[in-house]
Amino acid sequence: MTKITAEELMKRFSMEDHPENGQFVEKHYIQEGEERAASGSIYYYVAPGEKTAFHRIDCDEYWCYVAGGTLDLWQVSPEGELTVTKLGIEEGAEPFVYVKKGMIFGSRHSEETLKQQEACGKEPEGTFLTCITVPRFTYEGFEMFTEEEMVKNYPLTAEFYK
């Protein structure tokens, strides 16, 4: 059996650019009447070395690893507490990460991960994942933050941008 790469998955699903970086395609939601759907999901791809902008949404989100390199998910609580979780299947990583409504979060491939891939003679890999929101994501509940805003309000995030 041949392993499919994150890049091949990204091409298979004809993904589009996402406002926070990366590429995505919406996959599943059930709309009943005028009310916001109870949940929604996207396939999401982050290219090697790419950073996704810090943002906040008005729903819970579950990030589920599918293929590719390990991705660091940075979360900042409303109180300013920073948590970094590795998303993947290698040692020390989690295949599934929960982001609570109201958290500010962004992702990037760590230098450590990229260096490990190069040391093994591998080209750096992007990451393919599924994101599930409860309730369904809407752009009305989406806020994106600049590097300047993040570093000013949450100085620990300066490391993210290096």
mmCIF file of C-alpha atoms in Angstrom:
data_model
loop_
_atom_site.group_PDB
_atom_site.id
_atom_site.type_symbol
_atom_site.label_atom_id
_atom_site.label_comp_id
_atom_site.label_asym_id
_atom_site.label_seq_id
_atom_site.Cartn_x
_atom_site.Cartn_y
_atom_site.Cartn_z
ATOM 1 C CA MET A 1 0.000 0.000 0.000
ATOM 2 C CA THR A 2 1.368 3.406 -0.992
ATOM 3 C CA LYS A 3 1.171 6.220 1.536
ATOM 4 C CA ILE A 4 -0.490 9.322 0.136
ATOM 5 C CA THR A 5 1.113 12.649 0.999
ATOM 6 C CA ALA A 6 -0.525 15.719 2.471
ATOM 7 C CA GLU A 7 0.243 17.561 -0.776
ATOM 8 C CA GLU A 8 -1.520 14.890 -2.859
ATOM 9 C CA LEU A 9 -4.586 15.131 -0.609
ATOM 10 C CA MET A 10 -4.607 18.925 -0.958
ATOM 11 C CA LYS A 11 -4.653 18.588 -4.770
ATOM 12 C CA ARG A 12 -7.266 15.806 -4.730
ATOM 13 C CA PHE A 13 -9.800 17.996 -2.927
ATOM 14 C CA SER A 14 -9.298 21.149 -5.068
ATOM 15 C CA MET A 15 -8.730 23.396 -2.076
ATOM 16 C CA GLU A 16 -8.945 27.184 -2.080
ATOM 17 C CA ASP A 17 -6.893 29.807 -0.231
ATOM 18 C CA HIS A 18 -8.063 30.468 3.320
ATOM 19 C CA PRO A 19 -8.072 34.048 4.739
ATOM 20 C CA GLU A 20 -5.810 33.024 7.669
ATOM 21 C CA ASN A 21 -3.365 31.212 5.284
ATOM 22 C CA GLY A 22 -3.338 27.599 4.225
ATOM 23 C CA GLN A 23 -5.882 26.069 1.908
ATOM 24 C CA PHE A 24 -9.288 24.565 2.631
ATOM 25 C CA VAL A 25 -12.513 23.123 1.308
ATOM 26 C CA GLU A 26 -15.742 22.915 3.296
ATOM 27 C CA LYS A 27 -16.938 19.325 3.459
ATOM 28 C CA HIS A 28 -19.872 18.621 5.711
ATOM 29 C CA TYR A 29 -22.699 20.376 7.497
ATOM 30 C CA ILE A 30 -26.413 19.841 7.842
ATOM 31 C CA GLN A 31 -28.519 22.965 7.545
ATOM 32 C CA GLU A 32 -32.007 22.731 9.005
ATOM 33 C CA GLY A 33 -34.098 25.801 8.332
ATOM 34 C CA GLU A 34 -32.731 29.246 9.080
ATOM 35 C CA GLU A 35 -30.809 28.300 12.227
ATOM 36 C CA ARG A 36 -27.039 27.944 12.235
ATOM 37 C CA ALA A 37 -26.034 24.350 11.526
ATOM 38 C CA ALA A 38 -25.113 22.333 14.626
ATOM 39 C CA SER A 39 -21.647 21.545 13.227
ATOM 40 C CA GLY A 40 -19.469 21.875 10.160
ATOM 41 C CA SER A 41 -16.156 20.584 8.876
ATOM 42 C CA ILE A 42 -13.393 21.463 6.468
ATOM 43 C CA TYR A 43 -10.317 19.793 5.094
ATOM 44 C CA TYR A 44 -7.397 22.111 5.766
ATOM 45 C CA TYR A 45 -3.837 22.108 4.423
ATOM 46 C CA VAL A 46 -0.853 24.051 5.781
ATOM 47 C CA ALA A 47 2.176 24.130 3.445
ATOM 48 C CA PRO A 48 5.707 23.412 4.754
ATOM 49 C CA GLY A 49 6.948 26.371 6.790
ATOM 50 C CA GLU A 50 3.624 28.229 6.481
ATOM 51 C CA LYS A 51 2.081 30.011 9.475
ATOM 52 C CA THR A 52 -1.640 30.474 9.907
ATOM 53 C CA ALA A 53 -2.687 33.833 11.317
ATOM 54 C CA PHE A 54 -3.829 34.067 14.902
ATOM 55 C CA HIS A 55 -7.607 34.222 14.964
ATOM 56 C CA ARG A 56 -10.619 33.664 17.200
ATOM 57 C CA ILE A 57 -13.959 32.082 16.345
ATOM 58 C CA ASP A 58 -17.282 31.960 18.159
ATOM 59 C CA CYS A 59 -17.494 28.163 18.276
ATOM 60 C CA ASP A 60 -15.492 25.188 19.525
ATOM 61 C CA GLU A 61 -13.108 23.642 16.997
ATOM 62 C CA TYR A 62 -11.483 20.229 16.809
ATOM 63 C CA TRP A 63 -8.269 19.848 14.796
ATOM 64 C CA CYS A 64 -7.736 16.255 13.625
ATOM 65 C CA TYR A 65 -4.442 15.205 12.026
ATOM 66 C CA VAL A 66 -4.723 13.223 8.765
ATOM 67 C CA ALA A 67 -1.329 13.252 6.993
ATOM 68 C CA GLY A 68 2.000 15.035 6.573
ATOM 69 C CA GLY A 69 4.329 16.774 8.985
ATOM 70 C CA THR A 70 3.693 17.688 12.598
ATOM 71 C CA LEU A 71 2.087 21.091 13.128
ATOM 72 C CA ASP A 72 2.335 23.259 16.255
ATOM 73 C CA LEU A 73 -1.008 24.674 17.356
ATOM 74 C CA TRP A 74 -0.601 27.830 19.485
ATOM 75 C CA GLN A 75 -3.509 28.825 21.732
ATOM 76 C CA VAL A 76 -3.855 31.990 23.810
ATOM 77 C CA SER A 77 -6.571 32.073 26.470
ATOM 78 C CA PRO A 78 -8.611 35.232 27.187
ATOM 79 C CA GLU A 79 -6.340 35.672 30.251
ATOM 80 C CA GLY A 80 -3.205 35.589 28.058
ATOM 81 C CA GLU A 81 -2.000 32.066 28.933
ATOM 82 C CA LEU A 82 -0.100 30.449 26.042
ATOM 83 C CA THR A 83 -0.280 26.733 25.216
ATOM 84 C CA VAL A 84 1.534 25.047 22.318
ATOM 85 C CA THR A 85 0.466 21.538 21.290
ATOM 86 C CA LYS A 86 2.066 19.402 18.594
ATOM 87 C CA LEU A 87 -0.542 18.025 16.179
ATOM 88 C CA GLY A 88 0.538 14.794 14.503
ATOM 89 C CA ILE A 89 1.364 11.157 15.210
ATOM 90 C CA GLU A 90 5.049 11.278 16.079
ATOM 91 C CA GLU A 91 6.392 10.965 19.628
ATOM 92 C CA GLY A 92 5.154 13.833 21.815
ATOM 93 C CA ALA A 93 2.356 14.841 19.421
ATOM 94 C CA GLU A 94 -1.411 14.530 19.677
ATOM 95 C CA PRO A 95 -3.520 13.349 16.703
ATOM 96 C CA PHE A 96 -6.446 15.492 17.887
ATOM 97 C CA VAL A 97 -6.524 18.934 19.540
ATOM 98 C CA TYR A 98 -9.552 20.754 20.971
ATOM 99 C CA VAL A 99 -9.756 24.561 20.744
ATOM 100 C CA LYS A 100 -12.353 26.042 23.079
ATOM 101 C CA LYS A 101 -14.607 28.867 21.899
ATOM 102 C CA GLY A 102 -12.999 32.238 22.656
ATOM 103 C CA MET A 103 -9.376 31.081 22.382
ATOM 104 C CA ILE A 104 -7.053 32.910 20.006
ATOM 105 C CA PHE A 105 -5.071 30.404 17.963
ATOM 106 C CA GLY A 106 -2.726 29.938 15.052
ATOM 107 C CA SER A 107 -0.450 27.216 13.736
ATOM 108 C CA ARG A 108 2.965 26.750 12.220
ATOM 109 C CA HIS A 109 5.505 24.077 11.471
ATOM 110 C CA SER A 110 8.207 24.258 14.105
ATOM 111 C CA GLU A 111 11.831 24.653 13.071
ATOM 112 C CA GLU A 112 12.518 21.416 14.968
ATOM 113 C CA THR A 113 10.045 19.485 12.805
ATOM 114 C CA LEU A 114 11.391 20.937 9.560
ATOM 115 C CA LYS A 115 14.993 20.179 10.609
ATOM 116 C CA GLN A 116 14.094 16.587 11.538
ATOM 117 C CA GLN A 117 12.545 16.050 8.116
ATOM 118 C CA GLU A 118 15.642 17.442 6.387
ATOM 119 C CA ALA A 119 17.960 15.325 8.607
ATOM 120 C CA CYS A 120 16.098 12.220 7.421
ATOM 121 C CA GLY A 121 16.673 13.289 3.816
ATOM 122 C CA LYS A 122 12.999 14.133 3.367
ATOM 123 C CA GLU A 123 11.551 17.189 1.728
ATOM 124 C CA PRO A 124 9.589 19.214 4.314
ATOM 125 C CA GLU A 125 5.956 18.120 4.323
ATOM 126 C CA GLY A 126 2.842 20.171 4.702
ATOM 127 C CA THR A 127 0.064 19.054 7.021
ATOM 128 C CA PHE A 128 -3.395 17.874 5.986
ATOM 129 C CA LEU A 129 -6.087 17.885 8.659
ATOM 130 C CA THR A 130 -9.804 17.995 9.281
ATOM 131 C CA CYS A 131 -11.280 20.814 11.357
ATOM 132 C CA ILE A 132 -14.709 20.309 12.902
ATOM 133 C CA THR A 133 -16.620 23.226 14.424
ATOM 134 C CA VAL A 134 -19.548 23.117 16.832
ATOM 135 C CA PRO A 135 -21.719 24.914 15.840
ATOM 136 C CA ARG A 136 -20.850 25.460 12.155
ATOM 137 C CA PHE A 137 -18.233 28.147 11.481
ATOM 138 C CA THR A 138 -19.459 31.492 10.128
ATOM 139 C CA TYR A 139 -17.401 34.461 9.013
ATOM 140 C CA GLU A 140 -19.587 36.692 11.205
ATOM 141 C CA GLY A 141 -17.981 35.008 14.241
ATOM 142 C CA PHE A 142 -14.391 35.203 12.897
ATOM 143 C CA GLU A 143 -11.704 37.675 14.049
ATOM 144 C CA MET A 144 -8.149 37.702 12.710
ATOM 145 C CA PHE A 145 -5.213 39.408 14.460
ATOM 146 C CA THR A 146 -2.055 40.995 13.073
ATOM 147 C CA GLU A 147 1.448 40.208 14.314
ATOM 148 C CA GLU A 148 1.616 43.704 15.829
ATOM 149 C CA GLU A 149 -1.622 43.180 17.802
ATOM 150 C CA MET A 150 -0.549 39.762 19.060
ATOM 151 C CA VAL A 151 2.939 40.761 20.212
ATOM 152 C CA LYS A 152 1.635 43.952 21.873
ATOM 153 C CA ASN A 153 -1.205 42.201 23.739
ATOM 154 C CA TYR A 154 0.416 38.769 24.223
ATOM 155 C CA PRO A 155 4.233 39.186 24.269
ATOM 156 C CA LEU A 156 4.835 35.416 24.535
ATOM 157 C CA THR A 157 3.579 35.058 20.953
ATOM 158 C CA ALA A 158 6.629 36.927 19.595
ATOM 159 C CA GLU A 159 8.356 33.531 19.339
ATOM 160 C CA PHE A 160 5.653 32.386 16.904
ATOM 161 C CA TYR A 161 6.779 34.950 14.325
ATOM 162 C CA LYS A 162 10.508 34.063 14.401
#
